mmCIF file with all atom_site columns, C-alpha atoms in Angstrom:
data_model
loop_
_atom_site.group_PDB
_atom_site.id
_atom_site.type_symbol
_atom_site.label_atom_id
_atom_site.label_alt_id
_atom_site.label_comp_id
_atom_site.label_asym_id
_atom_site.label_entity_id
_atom_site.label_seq_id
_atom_site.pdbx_PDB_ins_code
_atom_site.Cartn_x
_atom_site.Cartn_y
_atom_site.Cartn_z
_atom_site.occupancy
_atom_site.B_iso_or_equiv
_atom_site.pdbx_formal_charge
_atom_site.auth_seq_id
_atom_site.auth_comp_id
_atom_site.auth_asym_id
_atom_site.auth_atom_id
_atom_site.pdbx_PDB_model_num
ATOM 1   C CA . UNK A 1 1   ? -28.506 -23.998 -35.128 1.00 55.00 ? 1218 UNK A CA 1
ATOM 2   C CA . UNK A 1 2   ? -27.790 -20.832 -37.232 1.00 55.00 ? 1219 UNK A CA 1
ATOM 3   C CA . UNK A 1 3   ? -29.559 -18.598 -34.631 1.00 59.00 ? 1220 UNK A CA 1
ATOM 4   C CA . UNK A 1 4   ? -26.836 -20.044 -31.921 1.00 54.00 ? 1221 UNK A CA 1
ATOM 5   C CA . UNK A 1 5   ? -24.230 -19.657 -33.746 1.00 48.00 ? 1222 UNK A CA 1
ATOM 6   C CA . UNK A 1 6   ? -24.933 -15.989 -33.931 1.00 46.00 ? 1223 UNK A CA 1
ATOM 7   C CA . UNK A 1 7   ? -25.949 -16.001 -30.195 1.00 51.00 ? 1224 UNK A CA 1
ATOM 8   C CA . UNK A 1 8   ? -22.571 -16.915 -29.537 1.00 51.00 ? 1225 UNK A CA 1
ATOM 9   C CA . UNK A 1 9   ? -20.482 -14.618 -32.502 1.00 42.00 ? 1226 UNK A CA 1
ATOM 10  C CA . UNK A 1 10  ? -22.531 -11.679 -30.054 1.00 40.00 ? 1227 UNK A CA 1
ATOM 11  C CA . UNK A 1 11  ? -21.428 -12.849 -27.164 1.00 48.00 ? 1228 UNK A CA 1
ATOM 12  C CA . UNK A 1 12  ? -18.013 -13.081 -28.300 1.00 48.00 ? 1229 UNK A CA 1
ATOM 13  C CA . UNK A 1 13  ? -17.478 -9.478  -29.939 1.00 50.00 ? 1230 UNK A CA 1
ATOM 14  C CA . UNK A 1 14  ? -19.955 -7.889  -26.707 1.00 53.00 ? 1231 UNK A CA 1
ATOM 15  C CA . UNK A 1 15  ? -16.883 -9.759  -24.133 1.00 50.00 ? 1232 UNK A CA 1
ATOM 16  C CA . UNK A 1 16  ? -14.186 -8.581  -26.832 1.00 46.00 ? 1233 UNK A CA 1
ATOM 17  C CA . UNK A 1 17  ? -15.316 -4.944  -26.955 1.00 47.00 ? 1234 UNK A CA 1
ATOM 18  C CA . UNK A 1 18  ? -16.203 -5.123  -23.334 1.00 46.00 ? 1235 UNK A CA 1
ATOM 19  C CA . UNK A 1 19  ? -12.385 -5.264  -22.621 1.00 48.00 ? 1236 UNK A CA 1
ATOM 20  C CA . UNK A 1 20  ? -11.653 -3.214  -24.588 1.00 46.00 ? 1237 UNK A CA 1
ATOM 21  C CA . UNK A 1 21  ? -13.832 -0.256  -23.195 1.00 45.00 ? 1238 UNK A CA 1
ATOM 22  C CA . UNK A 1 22  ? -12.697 -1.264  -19.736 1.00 49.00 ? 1239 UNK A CA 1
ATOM 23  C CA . UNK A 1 23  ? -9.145  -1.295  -20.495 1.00 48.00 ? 1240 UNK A CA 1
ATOM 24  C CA . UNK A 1 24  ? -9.249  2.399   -21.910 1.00 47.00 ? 1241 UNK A CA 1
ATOM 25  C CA . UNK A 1 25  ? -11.344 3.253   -18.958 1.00 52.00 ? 1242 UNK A CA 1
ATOM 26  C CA . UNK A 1 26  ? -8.547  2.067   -16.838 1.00 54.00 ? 1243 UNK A CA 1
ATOM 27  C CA . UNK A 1 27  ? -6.328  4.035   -18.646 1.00 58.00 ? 1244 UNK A CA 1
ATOM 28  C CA . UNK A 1 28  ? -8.401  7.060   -17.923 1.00 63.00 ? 1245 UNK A CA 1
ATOM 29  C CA . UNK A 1 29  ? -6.479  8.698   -14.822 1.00 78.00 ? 1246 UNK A CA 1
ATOM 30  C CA . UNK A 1 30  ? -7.467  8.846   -11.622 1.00 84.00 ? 1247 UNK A CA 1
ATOM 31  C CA . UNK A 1 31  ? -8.296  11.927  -9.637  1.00 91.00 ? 1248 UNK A CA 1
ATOM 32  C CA . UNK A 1 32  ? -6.427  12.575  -6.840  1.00 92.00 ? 1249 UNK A CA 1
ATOM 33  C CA . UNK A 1 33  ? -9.572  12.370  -4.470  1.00 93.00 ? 1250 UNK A CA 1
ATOM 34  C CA . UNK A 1 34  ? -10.527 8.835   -6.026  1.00 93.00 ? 1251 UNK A CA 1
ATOM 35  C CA . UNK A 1 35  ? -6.580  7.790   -5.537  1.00 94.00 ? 1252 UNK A CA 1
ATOM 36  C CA . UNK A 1 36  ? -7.083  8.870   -1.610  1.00 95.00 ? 1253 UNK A CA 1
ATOM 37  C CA . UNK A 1 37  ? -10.535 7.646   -1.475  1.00 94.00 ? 1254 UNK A CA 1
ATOM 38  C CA . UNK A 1 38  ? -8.920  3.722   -2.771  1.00 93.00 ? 1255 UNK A CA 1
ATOM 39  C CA . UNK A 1 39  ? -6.153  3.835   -0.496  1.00 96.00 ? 1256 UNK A CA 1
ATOM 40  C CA . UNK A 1 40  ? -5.966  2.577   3.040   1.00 97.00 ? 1257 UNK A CA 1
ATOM 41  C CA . UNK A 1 41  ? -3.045  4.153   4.917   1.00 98.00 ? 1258 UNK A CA 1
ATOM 42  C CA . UNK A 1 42  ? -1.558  2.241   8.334   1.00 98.00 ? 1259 UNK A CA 1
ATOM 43  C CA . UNK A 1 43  ? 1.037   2.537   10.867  1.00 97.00 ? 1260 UNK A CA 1
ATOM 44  C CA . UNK A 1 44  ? 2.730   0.486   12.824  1.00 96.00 ? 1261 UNK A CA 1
ATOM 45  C CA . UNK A 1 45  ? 3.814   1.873   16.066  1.00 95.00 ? 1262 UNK A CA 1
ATOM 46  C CA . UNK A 1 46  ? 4.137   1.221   19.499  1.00 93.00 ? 1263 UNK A CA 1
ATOM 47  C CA . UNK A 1 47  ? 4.049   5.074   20.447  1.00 91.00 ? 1264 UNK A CA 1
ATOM 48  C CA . UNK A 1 48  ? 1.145   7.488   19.601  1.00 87.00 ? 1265 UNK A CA 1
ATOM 49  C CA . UNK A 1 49  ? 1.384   9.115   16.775  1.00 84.00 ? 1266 UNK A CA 1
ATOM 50  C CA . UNK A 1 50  ? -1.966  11.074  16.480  1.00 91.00 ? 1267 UNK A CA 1
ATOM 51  C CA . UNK A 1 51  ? -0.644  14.371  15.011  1.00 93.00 ? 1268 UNK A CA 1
ATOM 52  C CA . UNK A 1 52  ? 0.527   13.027  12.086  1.00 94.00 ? 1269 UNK A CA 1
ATOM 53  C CA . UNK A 1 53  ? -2.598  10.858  11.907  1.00 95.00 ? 1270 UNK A CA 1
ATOM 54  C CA . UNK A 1 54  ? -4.722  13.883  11.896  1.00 97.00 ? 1271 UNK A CA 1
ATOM 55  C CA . UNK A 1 55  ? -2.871  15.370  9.503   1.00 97.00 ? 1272 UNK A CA 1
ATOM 56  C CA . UNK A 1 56  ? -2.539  12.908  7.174   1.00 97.00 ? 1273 UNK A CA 1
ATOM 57  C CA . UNK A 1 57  ? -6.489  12.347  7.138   1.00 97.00 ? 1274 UNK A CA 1
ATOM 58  C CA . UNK A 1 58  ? -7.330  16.168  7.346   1.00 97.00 ? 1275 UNK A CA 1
ATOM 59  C CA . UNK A 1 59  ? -5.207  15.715  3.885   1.00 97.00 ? 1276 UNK A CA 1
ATOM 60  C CA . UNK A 1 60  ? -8.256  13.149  2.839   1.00 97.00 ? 1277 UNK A CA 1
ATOM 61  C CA . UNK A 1 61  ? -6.121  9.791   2.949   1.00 97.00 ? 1278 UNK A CA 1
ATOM 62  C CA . UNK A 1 62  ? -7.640  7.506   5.010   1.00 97.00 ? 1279 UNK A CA 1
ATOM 63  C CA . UNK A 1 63  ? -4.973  6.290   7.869   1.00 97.00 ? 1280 UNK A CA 1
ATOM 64  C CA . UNK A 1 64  ? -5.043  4.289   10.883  1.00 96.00 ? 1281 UNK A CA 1
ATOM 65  C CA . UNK A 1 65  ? -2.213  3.021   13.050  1.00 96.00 ? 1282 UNK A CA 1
ATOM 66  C CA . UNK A 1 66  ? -1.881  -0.411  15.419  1.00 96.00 ? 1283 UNK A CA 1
ATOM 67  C CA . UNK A 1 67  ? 0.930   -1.088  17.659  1.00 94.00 ? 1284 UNK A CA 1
ATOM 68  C CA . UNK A 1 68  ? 2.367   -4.122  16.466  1.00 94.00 ? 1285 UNK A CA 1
ATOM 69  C CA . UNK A 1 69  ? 1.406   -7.375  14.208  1.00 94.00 ? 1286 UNK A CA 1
ATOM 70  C CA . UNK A 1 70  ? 0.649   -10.613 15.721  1.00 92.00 ? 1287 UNK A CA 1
ATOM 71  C CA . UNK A 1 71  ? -1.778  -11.957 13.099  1.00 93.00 ? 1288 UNK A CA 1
ATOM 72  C CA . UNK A 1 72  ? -0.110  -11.421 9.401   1.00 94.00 ? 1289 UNK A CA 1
ATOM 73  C CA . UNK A 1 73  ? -3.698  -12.122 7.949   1.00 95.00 ? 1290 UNK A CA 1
ATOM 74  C CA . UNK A 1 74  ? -5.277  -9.596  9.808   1.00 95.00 ? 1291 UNK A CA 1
ATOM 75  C CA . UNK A 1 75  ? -8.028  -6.871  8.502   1.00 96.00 ? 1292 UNK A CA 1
ATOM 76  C CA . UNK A 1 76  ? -5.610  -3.882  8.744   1.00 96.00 ? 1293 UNK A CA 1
ATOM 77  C CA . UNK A 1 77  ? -2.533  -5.698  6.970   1.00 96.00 ? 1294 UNK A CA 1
ATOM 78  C CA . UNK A 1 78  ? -5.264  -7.447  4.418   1.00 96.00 ? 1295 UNK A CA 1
ATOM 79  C CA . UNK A 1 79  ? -6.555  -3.719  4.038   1.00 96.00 ? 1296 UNK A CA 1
ATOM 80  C CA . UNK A 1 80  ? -3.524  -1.922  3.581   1.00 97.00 ? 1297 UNK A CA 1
ATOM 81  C CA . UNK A 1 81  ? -2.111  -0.422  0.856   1.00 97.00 ? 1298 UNK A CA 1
ATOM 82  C CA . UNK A 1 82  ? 0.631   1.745   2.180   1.00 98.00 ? 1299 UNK A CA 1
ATOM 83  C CA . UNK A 1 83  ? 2.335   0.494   5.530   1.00 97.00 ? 1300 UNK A CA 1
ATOM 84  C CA . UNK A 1 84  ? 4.336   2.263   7.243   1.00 96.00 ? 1301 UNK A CA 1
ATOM 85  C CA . UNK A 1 85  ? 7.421   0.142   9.726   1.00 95.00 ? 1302 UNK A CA 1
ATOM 86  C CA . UNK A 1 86  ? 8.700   1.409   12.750  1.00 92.00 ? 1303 UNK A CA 1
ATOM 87  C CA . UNK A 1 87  ? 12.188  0.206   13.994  1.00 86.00 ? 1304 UNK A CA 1
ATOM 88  C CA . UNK A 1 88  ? 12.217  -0.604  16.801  1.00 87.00 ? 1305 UNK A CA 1
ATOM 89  C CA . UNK A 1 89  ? 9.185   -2.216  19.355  1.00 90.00 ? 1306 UNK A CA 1
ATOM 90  C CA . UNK A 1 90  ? 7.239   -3.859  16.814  1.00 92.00 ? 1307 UNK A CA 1
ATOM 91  C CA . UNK A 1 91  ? 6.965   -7.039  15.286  1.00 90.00 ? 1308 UNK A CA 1
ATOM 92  C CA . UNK A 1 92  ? 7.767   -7.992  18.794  1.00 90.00 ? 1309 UNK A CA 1
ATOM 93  C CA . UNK A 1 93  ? 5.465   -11.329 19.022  1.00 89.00 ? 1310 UNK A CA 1
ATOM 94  C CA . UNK A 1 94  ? 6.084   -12.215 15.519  1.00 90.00 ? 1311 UNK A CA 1
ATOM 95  C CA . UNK A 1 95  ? 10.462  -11.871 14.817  1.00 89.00 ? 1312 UNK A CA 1
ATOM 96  C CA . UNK A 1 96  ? 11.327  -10.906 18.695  1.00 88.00 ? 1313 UNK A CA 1
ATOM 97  C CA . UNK A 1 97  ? 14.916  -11.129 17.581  1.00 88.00 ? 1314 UNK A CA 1
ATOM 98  C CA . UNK A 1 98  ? 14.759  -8.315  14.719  1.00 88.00 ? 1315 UNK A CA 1
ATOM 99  C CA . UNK A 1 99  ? 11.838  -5.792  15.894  1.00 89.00 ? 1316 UNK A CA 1
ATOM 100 C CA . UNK A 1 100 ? 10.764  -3.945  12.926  1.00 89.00 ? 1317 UNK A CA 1
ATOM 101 C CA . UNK A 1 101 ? 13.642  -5.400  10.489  1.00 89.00 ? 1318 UNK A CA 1
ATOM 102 C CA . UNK A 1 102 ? 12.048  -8.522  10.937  1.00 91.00 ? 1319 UNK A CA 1
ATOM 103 C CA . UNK A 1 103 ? 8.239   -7.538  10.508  1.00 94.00 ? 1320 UNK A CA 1
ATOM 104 C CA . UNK A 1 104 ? 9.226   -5.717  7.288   1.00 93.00 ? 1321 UNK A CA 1
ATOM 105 C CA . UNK A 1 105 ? 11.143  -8.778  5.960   1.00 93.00 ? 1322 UNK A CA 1
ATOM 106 C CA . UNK A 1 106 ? 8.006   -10.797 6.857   1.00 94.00 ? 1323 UNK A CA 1
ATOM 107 C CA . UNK A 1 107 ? 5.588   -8.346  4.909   1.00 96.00 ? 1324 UNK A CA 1
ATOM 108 C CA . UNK A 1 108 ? 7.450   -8.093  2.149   1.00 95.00 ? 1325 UNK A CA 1
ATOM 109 C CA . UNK A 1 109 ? 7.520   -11.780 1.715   1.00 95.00 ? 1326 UNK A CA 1
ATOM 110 C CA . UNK A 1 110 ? 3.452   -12.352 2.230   1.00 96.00 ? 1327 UNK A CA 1
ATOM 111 C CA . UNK A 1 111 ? 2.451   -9.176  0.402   1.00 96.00 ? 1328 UNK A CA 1
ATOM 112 C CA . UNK A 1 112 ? 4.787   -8.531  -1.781  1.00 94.00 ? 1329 UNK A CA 1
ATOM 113 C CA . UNK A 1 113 ? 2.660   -6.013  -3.860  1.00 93.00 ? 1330 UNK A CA 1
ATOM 114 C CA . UNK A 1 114 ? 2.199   -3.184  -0.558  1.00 95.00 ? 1331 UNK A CA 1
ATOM 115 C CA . UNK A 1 115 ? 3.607   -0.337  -0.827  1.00 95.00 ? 1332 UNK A CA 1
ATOM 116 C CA . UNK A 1 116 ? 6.381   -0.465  2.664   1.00 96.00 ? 1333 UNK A CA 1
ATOM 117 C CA . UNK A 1 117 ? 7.896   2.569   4.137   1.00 94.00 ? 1334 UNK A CA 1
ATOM 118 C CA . UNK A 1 118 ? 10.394  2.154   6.955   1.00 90.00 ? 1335 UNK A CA 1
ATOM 119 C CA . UNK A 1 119 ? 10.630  4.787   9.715   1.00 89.00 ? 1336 UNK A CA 1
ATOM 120 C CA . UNK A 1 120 ? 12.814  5.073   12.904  1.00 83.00 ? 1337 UNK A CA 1
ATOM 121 C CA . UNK A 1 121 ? 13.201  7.767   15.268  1.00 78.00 ? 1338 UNK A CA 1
ATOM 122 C CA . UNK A 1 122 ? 16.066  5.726   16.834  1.00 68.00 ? 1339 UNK A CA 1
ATOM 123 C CA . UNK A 1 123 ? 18.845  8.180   17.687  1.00 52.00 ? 1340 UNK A CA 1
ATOM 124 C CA . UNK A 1 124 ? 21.642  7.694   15.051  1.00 56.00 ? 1341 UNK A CA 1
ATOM 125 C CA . UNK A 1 125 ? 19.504  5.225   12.393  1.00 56.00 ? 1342 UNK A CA 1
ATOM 126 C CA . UNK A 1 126 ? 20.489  4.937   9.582   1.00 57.00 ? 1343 UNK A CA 1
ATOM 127 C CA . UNK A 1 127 ? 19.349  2.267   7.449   1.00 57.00 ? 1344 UNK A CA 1
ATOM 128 C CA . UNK A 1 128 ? 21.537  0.006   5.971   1.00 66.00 ? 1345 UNK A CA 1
ATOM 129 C CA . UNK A 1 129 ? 21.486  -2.029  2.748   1.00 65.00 ? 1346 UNK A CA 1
ATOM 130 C CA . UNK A 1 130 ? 19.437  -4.743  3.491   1.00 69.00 ? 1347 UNK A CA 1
ATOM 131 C CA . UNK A 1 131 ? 16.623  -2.407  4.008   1.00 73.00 ? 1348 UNK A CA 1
ATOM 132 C CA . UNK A 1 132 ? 16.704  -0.395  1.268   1.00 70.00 ? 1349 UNK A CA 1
ATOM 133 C CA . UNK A 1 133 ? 16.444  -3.949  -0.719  1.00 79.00 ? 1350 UNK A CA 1
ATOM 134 C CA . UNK A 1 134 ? 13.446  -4.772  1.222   1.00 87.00 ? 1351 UNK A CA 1
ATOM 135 C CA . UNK A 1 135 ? 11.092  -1.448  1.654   1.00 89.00 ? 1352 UNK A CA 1
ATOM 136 C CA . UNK A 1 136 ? 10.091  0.508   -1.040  1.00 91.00 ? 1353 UNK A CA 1
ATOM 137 C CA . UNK A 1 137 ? 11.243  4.151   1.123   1.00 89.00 ? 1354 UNK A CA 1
ATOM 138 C CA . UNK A 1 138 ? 12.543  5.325   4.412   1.00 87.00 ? 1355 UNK A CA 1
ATOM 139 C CA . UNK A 1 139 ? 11.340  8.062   6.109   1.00 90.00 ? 1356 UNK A CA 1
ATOM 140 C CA . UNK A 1 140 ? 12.500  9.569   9.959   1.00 87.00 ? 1357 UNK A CA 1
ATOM 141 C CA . UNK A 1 141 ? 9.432   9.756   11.982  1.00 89.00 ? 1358 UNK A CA 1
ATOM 142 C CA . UNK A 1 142 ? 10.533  13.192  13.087  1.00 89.00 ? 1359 UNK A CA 1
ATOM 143 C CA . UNK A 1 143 ? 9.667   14.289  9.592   1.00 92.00 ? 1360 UNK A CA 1
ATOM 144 C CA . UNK A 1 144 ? 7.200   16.980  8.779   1.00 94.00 ? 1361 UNK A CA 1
ATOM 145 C CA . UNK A 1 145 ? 3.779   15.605  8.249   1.00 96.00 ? 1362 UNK A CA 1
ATOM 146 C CA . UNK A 1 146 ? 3.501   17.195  4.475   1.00 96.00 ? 1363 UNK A CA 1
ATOM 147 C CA . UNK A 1 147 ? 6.800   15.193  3.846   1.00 95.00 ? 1364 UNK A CA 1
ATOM 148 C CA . UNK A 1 148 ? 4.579   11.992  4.991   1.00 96.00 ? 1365 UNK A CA 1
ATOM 149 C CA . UNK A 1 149 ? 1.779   13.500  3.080   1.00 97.00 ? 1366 UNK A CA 1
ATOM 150 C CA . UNK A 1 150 ? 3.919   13.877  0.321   1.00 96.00 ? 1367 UNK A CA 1
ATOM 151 C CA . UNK A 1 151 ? 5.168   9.832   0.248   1.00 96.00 ? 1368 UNK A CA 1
ATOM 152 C CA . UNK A 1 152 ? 1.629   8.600   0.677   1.00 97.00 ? 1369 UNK A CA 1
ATOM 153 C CA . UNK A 1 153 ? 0.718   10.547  -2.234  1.00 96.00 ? 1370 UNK A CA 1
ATOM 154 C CA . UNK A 1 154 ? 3.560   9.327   -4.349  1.00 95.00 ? 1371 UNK A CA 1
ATOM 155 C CA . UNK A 1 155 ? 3.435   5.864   -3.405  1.00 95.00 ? 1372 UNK A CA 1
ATOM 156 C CA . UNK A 1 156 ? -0.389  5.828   -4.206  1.00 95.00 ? 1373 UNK A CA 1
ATOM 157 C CA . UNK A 1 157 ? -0.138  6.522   -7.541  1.00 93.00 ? 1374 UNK A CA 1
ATOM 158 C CA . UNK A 1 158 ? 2.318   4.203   -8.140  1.00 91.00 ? 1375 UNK A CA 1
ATOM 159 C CA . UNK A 1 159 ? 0.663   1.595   -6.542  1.00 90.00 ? 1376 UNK A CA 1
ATOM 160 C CA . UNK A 1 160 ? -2.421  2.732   -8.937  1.00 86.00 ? 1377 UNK A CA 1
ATOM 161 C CA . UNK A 1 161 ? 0.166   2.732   -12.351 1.00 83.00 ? 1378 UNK A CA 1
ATOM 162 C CA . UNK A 1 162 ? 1.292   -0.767  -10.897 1.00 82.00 ? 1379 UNK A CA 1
ATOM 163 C CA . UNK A 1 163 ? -2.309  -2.199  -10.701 1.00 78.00 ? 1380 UNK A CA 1
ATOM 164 C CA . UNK A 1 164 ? -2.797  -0.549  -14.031 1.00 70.00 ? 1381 UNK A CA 1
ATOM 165 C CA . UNK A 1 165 ? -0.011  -2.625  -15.596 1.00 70.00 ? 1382 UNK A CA 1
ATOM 166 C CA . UNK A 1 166 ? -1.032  -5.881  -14.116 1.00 67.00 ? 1383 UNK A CA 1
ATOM 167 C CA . UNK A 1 167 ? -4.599  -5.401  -15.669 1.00 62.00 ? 1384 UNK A CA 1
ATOM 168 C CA . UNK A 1 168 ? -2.876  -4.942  -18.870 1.00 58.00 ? 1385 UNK A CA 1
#
């Protein structure tokens, strides 16, 4: 009897300091190559967008882009981290009547915790309230690619300080 009650005590302060240790090793910052290594990158966009692909992975993030949604559990979507939103010629099969607007309003609203950028080269875009409520940035797709790199980077380690804080 005394010999499992100790069994137990052990087991109790082993889990209790286990937690511990693995709290302060998640407290332990990342390196910016384990941040890119954990993060999954993808675009969403009917046109080709290679260039900035390349670029993006020649930084070391690893990126991939599809040209519209018509499965909201897919791999990619389950995958991503980071999504990036075109306006206009996607979300197509899944809100026909709002294009982009629509897909980002329907991936906030089953994963609320990616990281969503919206980006338009529509002439004259400029987006309006209701999407700065919804994504978490905006971006014109005529934008340098170290200005993407640049927002991947950022949202990834906020994305990393946000899984932090739910582990706490």
């Amino acid at each position: 009897m005394e010999e499992a009650f100790y069994t137990s005590a052990l087991k109790f302060i082993w889990g209790g300091a286990k937690n511990i240790v693995m709290r302060i090793l998640r407290k332990t910052p990342l390196s910016l190559e384990e941040i890119k290594r954990r993060t999954q990158v993808l675009f969403i966009d009917d046109e080709p967008f290679e260039s900035l692909l390349s670029a993006i992975r020649e930084a070391g993030w690893n990126a991939k882009q599809i040209n519209d949604v018509s499965n909201l559990d897919s791999e990619e979507l389950r995958l991503a981290d980071i999504i990036f939103i075109d306006y206009k010629n996607v979300g197509i099969k899944l809100t026909p009547t709002e294009e982009g607007i629509g897909l980002l309003k329907v991936l906030r609203k089953k994963y609320p915790e990616k990281h969503l950028i919206f980006f338009s080269g529509y002439a004259g875009f400029i987006p309006g309230h209701e999407i700065h409520d919804i994504a978490d940035g905006w971006i014109t797709k005529s934008a340098d690619a170290f200005v993407y790199i640049e927002r991947v980077e950022n949202a990834a380690k906020m994305i990393m300080v946000e899984e932090d804080e739910r582990h706490d």
